[in-house]
Amino acid sequence: MRLGIDLDGVVADFDNCWLDRYHSEFGGERMSTPIEWDGLHRLTHFPDMPAFWDWVRLRRIFRQLEPIPGALAGLRSLAADGHDIVIISAKFDWAIPETLEWIAEHRLPTREIHFRGDKHEVACDVYLDDSPIALPNFVKERPEALVCRMVAPWNTPIDGAVDIPDWDRFLTVVADREPVGDVAQR
Ligand SMILES: [Mg+2]
C-alpha cells in the first residue's frame, strides 16, 4: 500500500526541539508542550508567528529534530513489508533543504517526498497525520483511504479517522488493512 506519512508531530519531534532550544537560549522555566495548533508564539516572547518562524529558520531547527519514538523503526518495518513510504509534509520553502538533509541523515526509507499544504492531493491508501486541518480533508477528499490521526493535544477525534496513540498501534492498523482498489494507477 501507499502510506502517506506526515513528518512533524509524527516522525520528527518539532515541539520538544524548539522548546529546548528556546529555553537554553532565553532562559526561564521550560515551557510545557503546546496544546494548541496555532499561536505557538504565545508561549514565547515573540510578538507573532512570523517572528517565531524567523527564529526557527535562523536556528535551523528543522535540521535538529529528534525522531519520535518508534517512528524510524516503524517506517523501516513497513517498507520491509513492501509498503511505499510517501512523505507528505507542509513546509515553508526555507525549511525544505534542511528537511531533506534530516530525511537523508535518518535514512528514511522513502522514494517519494511531497512538500505541500493540500496533502490530500497526494493519493495514498493510508494517511498518518497530526494536523487538525489536513485530517478532515483526508476524510472528505479520500473516503476510500484509511485516515489515521496521530493523537496530540492539538487535534481531536474526527469521524472517519482512526486514533493512533503511538507507532506500535500504527503498525498494527496497517497490518490489519487490506488494500482497496489500485491507488497507484491514479
Ligand atoms: Mg504534523
PDB file of C-alpha atoms and ligand atoms in Angstrom:
ATOM      1  CA  MET A   1       0.000   0.000   0.000  1.00  0.00           C
ATOM      2  CA  ARG A   2       0.955   3.623  -0.371  1.00  0.00           C
ATOM      3  CA  LEU A   3       1.361   5.089   3.112  1.00  0.00           C
ATOM      4  CA  GLY A   4       1.167   8.891   3.245  1.00  0.00           C
ATOM      5  CA  ILE A   5       3.225   9.905   6.257  1.00  0.00           C
ATOM      6  CA  ASP A   6       3.475  13.389   7.752  1.00  0.00           C
ATOM      7  CA  LEU A   7       6.762  14.459   9.362  1.00  0.00           C
ATOM      8  CA  ASP A   8       6.353  16.975  12.193  1.00  0.00           C
ATOM      9  CA  GLY A   9       4.445  15.529  15.121  1.00  0.00           C
ATOM     10  CA  VAL A  10       4.503  12.069  13.505  1.00  0.00           C
ATOM     11  CA  VAL A  11       8.115  11.221  12.621  1.00  0.00           C
ATOM     12  CA  ALA A  12      10.010  14.283  13.847  1.00  0.00           C
ATOM     13  CA  ASP A  13       9.571  15.989  17.211  1.00  0.00           C
ATOM     14  CA  PHE A  14       9.443  19.677  16.353  1.00  0.00           C
ATOM     15  CA  ASP A  15       7.905  20.903  19.587  1.00  0.00           C
ATOM     16  CA  ASN A  16      10.409  19.476  22.044  1.00  0.00           C
ATOM     17  CA  CYS A  17      13.296  20.623  19.870  1.00  0.00           C
ATOM     18  CA  TRP A  18      12.209  24.238  19.640  1.00  0.00           C
ATOM     19  CA  LEU A  19      11.182  24.304  23.312  1.00  0.00           C
ATOM     20  CA  ASP A  20      14.615  23.030  24.407  1.00  0.00           C
ATOM     21  CA  ARG A  21      16.364  25.471  22.136  1.00  0.00           C
ATOM     22  CA  TYR A  22      14.208  28.364  23.285  1.00  0.00           C
ATOM     23  CA  HIS A  23      14.818  27.557  26.945  1.00  0.00           C
ATOM     24  CA  SER A  24      18.589  27.251  26.539  1.00  0.00           C
ATOM     25  CA  GLU A  25      18.770  30.461  24.550  1.00  0.00           C
ATOM     26  CA  PHE A  26      16.419  32.690  26.509  1.00  0.00           C
ATOM     27  CA  GLY A  27      16.401  31.001  29.932  1.00  0.00           C
ATOM     28  CA  GLY A  28      13.334  30.822  32.094  1.00  0.00           C
ATOM     29  CA  GLU A  29      11.236  27.859  33.040  1.00  0.00           C
ATOM     30  CA  ARG A  30      10.961  25.117  30.403  1.00  0.00           C
ATOM     31  CA  MET A  31       7.509  25.565  28.917  1.00  0.00           C
ATOM     32  CA  SER A  32       5.203  22.626  28.562  1.00  0.00           C
ATOM     33  CA  THR A  33       4.448  21.057  25.220  1.00  0.00           C
ATOM     34  CA  PRO A  34       1.999  23.164  23.199  1.00  0.00           C
ATOM     35  CA  ILE A  35      -1.618  22.168  23.350  1.00  0.00           C
ATOM     36  CA  GLU A  36      -2.829  24.385  20.532  1.00  0.00           C
ATOM     37  CA  TRP A  37      -2.158  24.147  16.822  1.00  0.00           C
ATOM     38  CA  ASP A  38      -1.869  27.872  16.202  1.00  0.00           C
ATOM     39  CA  GLY A  39      -0.236  30.645  18.148  1.00  0.00           C
ATOM     40  CA  LEU A  40       2.981  28.995  19.318  1.00  0.00           C
ATOM     41  CA  HIS A  41       4.425  32.497  19.696  1.00  0.00           C
ATOM     42  CA  ARG A  42       2.138  32.992  22.701  1.00  0.00           C
ATOM     43  CA  LEU A  43       4.385  30.528  24.570  1.00  0.00           C
ATOM     44  CA  THR A  44       7.355  32.804  23.849  1.00  0.00           C
ATOM     45  CA  HIS A  45       8.320  36.471  23.924  1.00  0.00           C
ATOM     46  CA  PHE A  46       7.922  36.720  20.146  1.00  0.00           C
ATOM     47  CA  PRO A  47       5.185  39.160  19.136  1.00  0.00           C
ATOM     48  CA  ASP A  48       3.707  37.000  16.373  1.00  0.00           C
ATOM     49  CA  MET A  49       4.164  33.822  14.366  1.00  0.00           C
ATOM     50  CA  PRO A  50       6.312  35.406  11.633  1.00  0.00           C
ATOM     51  CA  ALA A  51       8.801  36.406  14.335  1.00  0.00           C
ATOM     52  CA  PHE A  52       8.669  32.901  15.797  1.00  0.00           C
ATOM     53  CA  TRP A  53       9.263  31.299  12.382  1.00  0.00           C
ATOM     54  CA  ASP A  54      12.127  33.704  11.698  1.00  0.00           C
ATOM     55  CA  TRP A  55      13.839  32.416  14.818  1.00  0.00           C
ATOM     56  CA  VAL A  56      13.152  28.785  13.836  1.00  0.00           C
ATOM     57  CA  ARG A  57      14.607  29.477  10.399  1.00  0.00           C
ATOM     58  CA  LEU A  58      17.733  31.257  11.633  1.00  0.00           C
ATOM     59  CA  ARG A  59      18.486  28.473  14.142  1.00  0.00           C
ATOM     60  CA  ARG A  60      17.872  25.768  11.502  1.00  0.00           C
ATOM     61  CA  ILE A  61      15.694  23.980  13.996  1.00  0.00           C
ATOM     62  CA  PHE A  62      14.104  21.695  11.409  1.00  0.00           C
ATOM     63  CA  ARG A  63      17.585  20.248  10.841  1.00  0.00           C
ATOM     64  CA  GLN A  64      17.984  19.305  14.512  1.00  0.00           C
ATOM     65  CA  LEU A  65      14.786  17.468  15.410  1.00  0.00           C
ATOM     66  CA  GLU A  66      14.823  14.202  17.306  1.00  0.00           C
ATOM     67  CA  PRO A  67      12.845  11.351  15.769  1.00  0.00           C
ATOM     68  CA  ILE A  68       9.616  10.465  17.537  1.00  0.00           C
ATOM     69  CA  PRO A  69       9.994   7.164  19.452  1.00  0.00           C
ATOM     70  CA  GLY A  70       9.262   4.171  17.263  1.00  0.00           C
ATOM     71  CA  ALA A  71       8.956   6.184  14.056  1.00  0.00           C
ATOM     72  CA  LEU A  72      12.178   5.229  12.274  1.00  0.00           C
ATOM     73  CA  ALA A  73      11.958   1.554  13.162  1.00  0.00           C
ATOM     74  CA  GLY A  74       8.280   1.620  12.246  1.00  0.00           C
ATOM     75  CA  LEU A  75       8.917   3.135   8.817  1.00  0.00           C
ATOM     76  CA  ARG A  76      11.667   0.624   8.103  1.00  0.00           C
ATOM     77  CA  SER A  77       9.432  -2.236   9.131  1.00  0.00           C
ATOM     78  CA  LEU A  78       6.605  -1.009   6.901  1.00  0.00           C
ATOM     79  CA  ALA A  79       8.980  -0.537   3.968  1.00  0.00           C
ATOM     80  CA  ALA A  80      10.407  -4.021   4.534  1.00  0.00           C
ATOM     81  CA  ASP A  81       6.840  -5.352   4.353  1.00  0.00           C
ATOM     82  CA  GLY A  82       6.596  -3.915   0.837  1.00  0.00           C
ATOM     83  CA  HIS A  83       4.673  -0.725   1.526  1.00  0.00           C
ATOM     84  CA  ASP A  84       5.610   2.516  -0.225  1.00  0.00           C
ATOM     85  CA  ILE A  85       6.503   5.239   2.245  1.00  0.00           C
ATOM     86  CA  VAL A  86       5.230   8.546   0.826  1.00  0.00           C
ATOM     87  CA  ILE A  87       6.345  11.540   2.861  1.00  0.00           C
ATOM     88  CA  ILE A  88       3.787  14.383   2.779  1.00  0.00           C
ATOM     89  CA  SER A  89       4.779  17.464   4.739  1.00  0.00           C
ATOM     90  CA  ALA A  90       3.616  21.067   4.655  1.00  0.00           C
ATOM     91  CA  LYS A  91       6.773  23.149   4.903  1.00  0.00           C
ATOM     92  CA  PHE A  92       7.887  26.673   4.298  1.00  0.00           C
ATOM     93  CA  ASP A  93      10.181  26.956   1.269  1.00  0.00           C
ATOM     94  CA  TRP A  94      13.083  27.868   3.555  1.00  0.00           C
ATOM     95  CA  ALA A  95      12.667  24.658   5.579  1.00  0.00           C
ATOM     96  CA  ILE A  96      12.830  22.273   2.620  1.00  0.00           C
ATOM     97  CA  PRO A  97      16.628  21.929   2.224  1.00  0.00           C
ATOM     98  CA  GLU A  98      17.172  21.229   5.921  1.00  0.00           C
ATOM     99  CA  THR A  99      14.221  18.827   5.962  1.00  0.00           C
ATOM    100  CA  LEU A 100      15.728  16.905   3.056  1.00  0.00           C
ATOM    101  CA  GLU A 101      19.010  16.800   4.989  1.00  0.00           C
ATOM    102  CA  TRP A 102      17.140  15.460   8.019  1.00  0.00           C
ATOM    103  CA  ILE A 103      15.423  12.794   5.911  1.00  0.00           C
ATOM    104  CA  ALA A 104      18.793  11.740   4.500  1.00  0.00           C
ATOM    105  CA  GLU A 105      20.568  11.736   7.857  1.00  0.00           C
ATOM    106  CA  HIS A 106      17.905   9.497   9.368  1.00  0.00           C
ATOM    107  CA  ARG A 107      17.756   7.262   6.304  1.00  0.00           C
ATOM    108  CA  LEU A 108      14.004   7.417   5.924  1.00  0.00           C
ATOM    109  CA  PRO A 109      13.023   4.545   3.608  1.00  0.00           C
ATOM    110  CA  THR A 110      11.227   6.639   1.008  1.00  0.00           C
ATOM    111  CA  ARG A 111      11.410   7.226  -2.732  1.00  0.00           C
ATOM    112  CA  GLU A 112       8.686   9.883  -2.756  1.00  0.00           C
ATOM    113  CA  ILE A 113       8.553  13.173  -0.857  1.00  0.00           C
ATOM    114  CA  HIS A 114       5.907  15.887  -1.207  1.00  0.00           C
ATOM    115  CA  PHE A 115       6.081  19.345   0.332  1.00  0.00           C
ATOM    116  CA  ARG A 116       2.594  20.798   0.082  1.00  0.00           C
ATOM    117  CA  GLY A 117      -0.244  22.063   2.225  1.00  0.00           C
ATOM    118  CA  ASP A 118      -3.049  20.349   0.298  1.00  0.00           C
ATOM    119  CA  LYS A 119      -1.838  16.932   1.354  1.00  0.00           C
ATOM    120  CA  HIS A 120      -4.962  15.088   0.207  1.00  0.00           C
ATOM    121  CA  GLU A 121      -3.961  15.763  -3.400  1.00  0.00           C
ATOM    122  CA  VAL A 122      -1.352  13.016  -2.994  1.00  0.00           C
ATOM    123  CA  ALA A 123      -3.237   9.744  -3.481  1.00  0.00           C
ATOM    124  CA  CYS A 124      -2.479   7.145  -0.812  1.00  0.00           C
ATOM    125  CA  ASP A 125      -4.166   4.103   0.716  1.00  0.00           C
ATOM    126  CA  VAL A 126      -3.362   5.152   4.275  1.00  0.00           C
ATOM    127  CA  TYR A 127      -2.572   8.548   5.776  1.00  0.00           C
ATOM    128  CA  LEU A 128      -0.931   9.278   9.131  1.00  0.00           C
ATOM    129  CA  ASP A 129      -1.014  12.899  10.250  1.00  0.00           C
ATOM    130  CA  ASP A 130      -1.478  15.073  13.343  1.00  0.00           C
ATOM    131  CA  SER A 131      -2.771  18.206  11.616  1.00  0.00           C
ATOM    132  CA  PRO A 132      -6.304  19.305  12.580  1.00  0.00           C
ATOM    133  CA  ILE A 133      -6.507  20.867   9.122  1.00  0.00           C
ATOM    134  CA  ALA A 134      -5.189  18.012   7.000  1.00  0.00           C
ATOM    135  CA  LEU A 135      -7.074  15.209   8.794  1.00  0.00           C
ATOM    136  CA  PRO A 136     -10.633  16.374   7.943  1.00  0.00           C
ATOM    137  CA  ASN A 137      -9.510  16.987   4.356  1.00  0.00           C
ATOM    138  CA  PHE A 138      -8.234  13.414   4.057  1.00  0.00           C
ATOM    139  CA  VAL A 139     -11.549  12.070   5.363  1.00  0.00           C
ATOM    140  CA  LYS A 140     -13.575  14.265   2.997  1.00  0.00           C
ATOM    141  CA  GLU A 141     -11.452  14.055  -0.143  1.00  0.00           C
ATOM    142  CA  ARG A 142     -10.134  10.475   0.187  1.00  0.00           C
ATOM    143  CA  PRO A 143     -13.088   8.472   1.509  1.00  0.00           C
ATOM    144  CA  GLU A 144     -11.566   5.257   0.198  1.00  0.00           C
ATOM    145  CA  ALA A 145      -8.403   5.724   2.260  1.00  0.00           C
ATOM    146  CA  LEU A 146      -7.694   4.784   5.855  1.00  0.00           C
ATOM    147  CA  VAL A 147      -7.097   8.060   7.700  1.00  0.00           C
ATOM    148  CA  CYS A 148      -5.069   7.836  10.908  1.00  0.00           C
ATOM    149  CA  ARG A 149      -4.946  10.616  13.465  1.00  0.00           C
ATOM    150  CA  MET A 150      -1.698  10.734  15.422  1.00  0.00           C
ATOM    151  CA  VAL A 151      -3.241  11.677  18.761  1.00  0.00           C
ATOM    152  CA  ALA A 152      -1.931  15.022  20.022  1.00  0.00           C
ATOM    153  CA  PRO A 153      -3.186  17.770  22.353  1.00  0.00           C
ATOM    154  CA  TRP A 154      -3.766  19.981  19.297  1.00  0.00           C
ATOM    155  CA  ASN A 155      -6.133  17.648  17.479  1.00  0.00           C
ATOM    156  CA  THR A 156      -9.442  15.999  18.357  1.00  0.00           C
ATOM    157  CA  PRO A 157     -11.185  12.798  17.284  1.00  0.00           C
ATOM    158  CA  ILE A 158     -12.653  13.004  13.784  1.00  0.00           C
ATOM    159  CA  ASP A 159     -15.451  10.853  12.386  1.00  0.00           C
ATOM    160  CA  GLY A 160     -13.895   8.595   9.789  1.00  0.00           C
ATOM    161  CA  ALA A 161     -10.374   8.700  11.234  1.00  0.00           C
ATOM    162  CA  VAL A 162      -8.676   6.077  13.388  1.00  0.00           C
ATOM    163  CA  ASP A 163      -6.894   7.230  16.547  1.00  0.00           C
ATOM    164  CA  ILE A 164      -3.212   6.310  16.713  1.00  0.00           C
ATOM    165  CA  PRO A 165      -1.532   6.827  20.099  1.00  0.00           C
ATOM    166  CA  ASP A 166       1.888   5.540  19.043  1.00  0.00           C
ATOM    167  CA  TRP A 167       3.817   3.810  16.258  1.00  0.00           C
ATOM    168  CA  ASP A 168       3.156   0.310  17.558  1.00  0.00           C
ATOM    169  CA  ARG A 169      -0.527   0.932  17.068  1.00  0.00           C
ATOM    170  CA  PHE A 170       0.026   2.296  13.566  1.00  0.00           C
ATOM    171  CA  LEU A 171       1.901  -0.851  12.539  1.00  0.00           C
ATOM    172  CA  THR A 172      -0.989  -2.970  13.798  1.00  0.00           C
ATOM    173  CA  VAL A 173      -3.584  -0.865  11.994  1.00  0.00           C
ATOM    174  CA  VAL A 174      -1.668  -1.049   8.705  1.00  0.00           C
ATOM    175  CA  ALA A 175      -1.182  -4.798   9.050  1.00  0.00           C
ATOM    176  CA  ASP A 176      -4.942  -5.219   9.504  1.00  0.00           C
ATOM    177  CA  ARG A 177      -5.781  -3.109   6.457  1.00  0.00           C
ATOM    178  CA  GLU A 178      -6.495  -4.769   3.149  1.00  0.00           C
ATOM    179  CA  PRO A 179      -5.632  -2.715   0.078  1.00  0.00           C
ATOM    180  CA  VAL A 180      -8.725  -1.156  -1.521  1.00  0.00           C
ATOM    181  CA  GLY A 181      -8.533  -0.571  -5.294  1.00  0.00           C
ATOM    182  CA  ASP A 182      -5.337   0.249  -7.081  1.00  0.00           C
ATOM    183  CA  VAL A 183      -4.431   3.724  -5.944  1.00  0.00           C
ATOM    184  CA  ALA A 184      -1.094   3.587  -7.746  1.00  0.00           C
ATOM    185  CA  GLN A 185      -2.946   3.837 -11.075  1.00  0.00           C
ATOM    186  CA  ARG A 186      -4.341   7.276 -10.326  1.00  0.00           C
TER     187      ARG A 186
HETATM  188 MG    MG B   1       2.411  17.255  11.505  1.00  0.00          MG
END
